Short mmCIF file of C-alpha atoms in Angstrom, two decimals:
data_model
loop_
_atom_site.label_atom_id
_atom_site.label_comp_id
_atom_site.label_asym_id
_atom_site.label_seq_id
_atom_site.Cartn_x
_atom_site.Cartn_y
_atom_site.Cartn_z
CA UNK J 16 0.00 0.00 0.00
CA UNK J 17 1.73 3.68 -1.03
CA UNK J 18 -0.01 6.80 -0.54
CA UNK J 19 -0.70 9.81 -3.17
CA UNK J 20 1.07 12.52 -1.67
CA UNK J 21 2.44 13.39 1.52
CA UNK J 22 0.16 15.49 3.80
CA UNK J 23 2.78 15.22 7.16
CA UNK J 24 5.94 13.78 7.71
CA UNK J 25 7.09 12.70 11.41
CA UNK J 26 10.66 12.19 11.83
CA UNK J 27 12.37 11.06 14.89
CA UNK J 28 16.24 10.59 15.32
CA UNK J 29 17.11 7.09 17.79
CA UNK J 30 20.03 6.22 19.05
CA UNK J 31 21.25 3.05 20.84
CA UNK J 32 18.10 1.48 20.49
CA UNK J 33 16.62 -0.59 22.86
CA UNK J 34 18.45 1.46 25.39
CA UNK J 35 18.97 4.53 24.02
CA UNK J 36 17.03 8.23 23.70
CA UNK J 37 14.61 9.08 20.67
CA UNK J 38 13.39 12.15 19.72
CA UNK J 39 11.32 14.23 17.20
CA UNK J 40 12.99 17.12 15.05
CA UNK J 41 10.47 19.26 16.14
CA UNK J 42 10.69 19.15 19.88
CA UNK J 43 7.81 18.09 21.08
CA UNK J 44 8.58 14.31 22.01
CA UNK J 45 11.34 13.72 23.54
CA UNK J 46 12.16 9.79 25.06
CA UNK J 47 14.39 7.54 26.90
CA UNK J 48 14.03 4.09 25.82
CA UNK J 49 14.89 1.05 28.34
CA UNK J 50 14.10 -2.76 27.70
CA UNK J 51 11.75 -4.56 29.84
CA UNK J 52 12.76 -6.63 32.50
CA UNK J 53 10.87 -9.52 30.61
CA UNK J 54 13.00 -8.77 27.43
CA UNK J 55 16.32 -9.24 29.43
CA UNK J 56 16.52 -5.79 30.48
CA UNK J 57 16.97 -3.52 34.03
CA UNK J 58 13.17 -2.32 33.19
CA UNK J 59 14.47 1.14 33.78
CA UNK J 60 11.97 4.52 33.68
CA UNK J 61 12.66 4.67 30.28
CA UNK J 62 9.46 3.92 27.81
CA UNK J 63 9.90 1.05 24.93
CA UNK J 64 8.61 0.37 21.29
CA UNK J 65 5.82 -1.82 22.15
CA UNK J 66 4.18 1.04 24.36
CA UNK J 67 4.64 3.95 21.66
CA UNK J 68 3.60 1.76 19.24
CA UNK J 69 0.31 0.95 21.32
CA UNK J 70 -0.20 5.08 22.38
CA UNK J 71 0.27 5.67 18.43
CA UNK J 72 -2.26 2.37 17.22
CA UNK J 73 -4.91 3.25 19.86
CA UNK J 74 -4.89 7.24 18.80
CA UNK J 75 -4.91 6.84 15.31
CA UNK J 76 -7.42 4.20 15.32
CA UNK J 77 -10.01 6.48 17.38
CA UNK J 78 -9.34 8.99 14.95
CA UNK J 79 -10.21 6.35 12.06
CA UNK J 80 -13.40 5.45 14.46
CA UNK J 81 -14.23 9.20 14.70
CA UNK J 82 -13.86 9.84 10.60
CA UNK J 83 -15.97 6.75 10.05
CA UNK J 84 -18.81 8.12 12.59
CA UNK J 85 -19.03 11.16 11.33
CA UNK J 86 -19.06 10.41 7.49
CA UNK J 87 -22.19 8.26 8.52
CA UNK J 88 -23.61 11.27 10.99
CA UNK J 89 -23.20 9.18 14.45
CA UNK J 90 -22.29 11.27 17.69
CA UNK J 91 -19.13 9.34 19.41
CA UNK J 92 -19.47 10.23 23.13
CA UNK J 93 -16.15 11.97 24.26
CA UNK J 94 -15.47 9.05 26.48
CA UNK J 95 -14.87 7.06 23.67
CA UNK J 96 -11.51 4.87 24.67
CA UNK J 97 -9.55 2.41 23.31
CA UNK J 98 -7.07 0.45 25.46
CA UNK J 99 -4.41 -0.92 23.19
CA UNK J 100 -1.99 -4.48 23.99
CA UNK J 101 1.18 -4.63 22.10
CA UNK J 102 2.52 -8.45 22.50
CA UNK J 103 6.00 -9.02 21.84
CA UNK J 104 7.68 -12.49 21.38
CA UNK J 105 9.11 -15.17 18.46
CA UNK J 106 8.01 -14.92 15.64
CA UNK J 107 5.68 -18.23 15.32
CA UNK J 108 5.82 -18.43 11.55
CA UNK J 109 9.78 -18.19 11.07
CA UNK J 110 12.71 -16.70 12.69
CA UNK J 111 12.79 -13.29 14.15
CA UNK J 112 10.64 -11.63 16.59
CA UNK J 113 6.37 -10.37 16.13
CA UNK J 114 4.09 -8.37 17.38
CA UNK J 115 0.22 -9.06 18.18
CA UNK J 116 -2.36 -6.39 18.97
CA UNK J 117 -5.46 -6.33 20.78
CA UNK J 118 -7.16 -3.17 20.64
CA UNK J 119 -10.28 -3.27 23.39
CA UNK J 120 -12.58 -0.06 22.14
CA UNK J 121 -15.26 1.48 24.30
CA UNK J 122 -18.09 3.39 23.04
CA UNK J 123 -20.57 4.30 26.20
CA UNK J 124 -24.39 4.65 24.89
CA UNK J 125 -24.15 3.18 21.80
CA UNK J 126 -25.58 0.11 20.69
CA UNK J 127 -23.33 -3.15 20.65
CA UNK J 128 -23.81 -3.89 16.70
CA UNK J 129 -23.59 -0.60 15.49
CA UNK J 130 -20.64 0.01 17.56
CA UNK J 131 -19.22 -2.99 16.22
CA UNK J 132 -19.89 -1.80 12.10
CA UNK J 133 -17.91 1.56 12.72
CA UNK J 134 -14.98 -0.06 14.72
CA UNK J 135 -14.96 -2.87 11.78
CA UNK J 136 -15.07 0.11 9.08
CA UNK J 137 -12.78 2.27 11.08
CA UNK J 138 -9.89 -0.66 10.55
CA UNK J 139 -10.60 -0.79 7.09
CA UNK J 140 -9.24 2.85 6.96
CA UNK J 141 -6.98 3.34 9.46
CA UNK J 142 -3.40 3.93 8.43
CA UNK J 143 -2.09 1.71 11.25
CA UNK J 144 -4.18 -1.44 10.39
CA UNK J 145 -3.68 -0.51 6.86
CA UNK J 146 0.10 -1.43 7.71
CA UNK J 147 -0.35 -3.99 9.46
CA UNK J 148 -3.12 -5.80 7.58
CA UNK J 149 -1.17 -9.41 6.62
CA UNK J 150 1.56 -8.87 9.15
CA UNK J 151 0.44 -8.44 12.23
CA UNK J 152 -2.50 -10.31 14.35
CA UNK J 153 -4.79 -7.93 15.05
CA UNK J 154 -7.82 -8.50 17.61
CA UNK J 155 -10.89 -5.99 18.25
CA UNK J 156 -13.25 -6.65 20.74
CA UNK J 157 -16.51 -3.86 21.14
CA UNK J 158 -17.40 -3.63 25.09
CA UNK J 159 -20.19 -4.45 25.86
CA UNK J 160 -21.87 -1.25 27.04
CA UNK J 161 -24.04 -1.93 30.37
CA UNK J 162 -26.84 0.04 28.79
CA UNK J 163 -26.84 -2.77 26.03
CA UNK J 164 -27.18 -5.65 29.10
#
């Protein structure tokens, strides 16, 4: 999948990896990185790739969710949430390493199905799934809103 043209451009500057510092050019994020304890690392204060990777899948995916409900004139409640997993492990389909997602997505007051059709459209245009589509095992669950019980 390519895209037309360029509408914005992140770039970030990393060094020493796992362990290292990343930042953007523009100043606004600024990170140290530090390997999990489960990984083989000291689990220092430092964030990791799996956890910007889920902050950066679980906000571009409500913005997806929002661009879906609004092209078919539904109000998403401002509590809207999604909680996003990022598994990390060995790869179980050849060497290397993978990554499986869950993303759990919460829309209070809204029926169950049609909650579930706009998170199921939403991942058929967000740039995130998009990438991921083929690659990565990707699981959505809908919560079950207690006004749907």
């Amino acid at each position: 999948m390519s895209i037309k043209a360029a509408v914005y451009t992140a770039n970030a500057h990393t060094t020493g990896g796992r362990t290292g510092t990343s930042k953007t050019d523009d100043g606004r994020l600024a990170v140290t990185l530090d390997t999990p304890k489960a990984m083989g690392g000291n689990d220092g204060p430092g964030t990791n790739p799996e956890q910007l990777f889920a902050v950066g899948y679980s906000a571009c995916f409500l913005g997806a969710l929002k661009a879906v409900a609004r092209g078919e004139k539904v109000k998403i409640p401002d509590e809207t949430s999604i909680d996003a997993a990022v598994s990390f492990g060995e790869n179980a389909n050849g060497p290397g390493f993978a990554i499986a997602v869950e993303l759990k997505v919460s829309i209070p007051g809204l029926d169950h199905a049609q909650a579930e059709d706009l998170v199921h459209k939403a991942h058929q245009i967000c740039p995130y799934s998009n990438a991921t589509r083929g690659n990565v095992d990707v699981t959505l669950t809908v919560a079950q809103d207690l006004a749907d019980a």
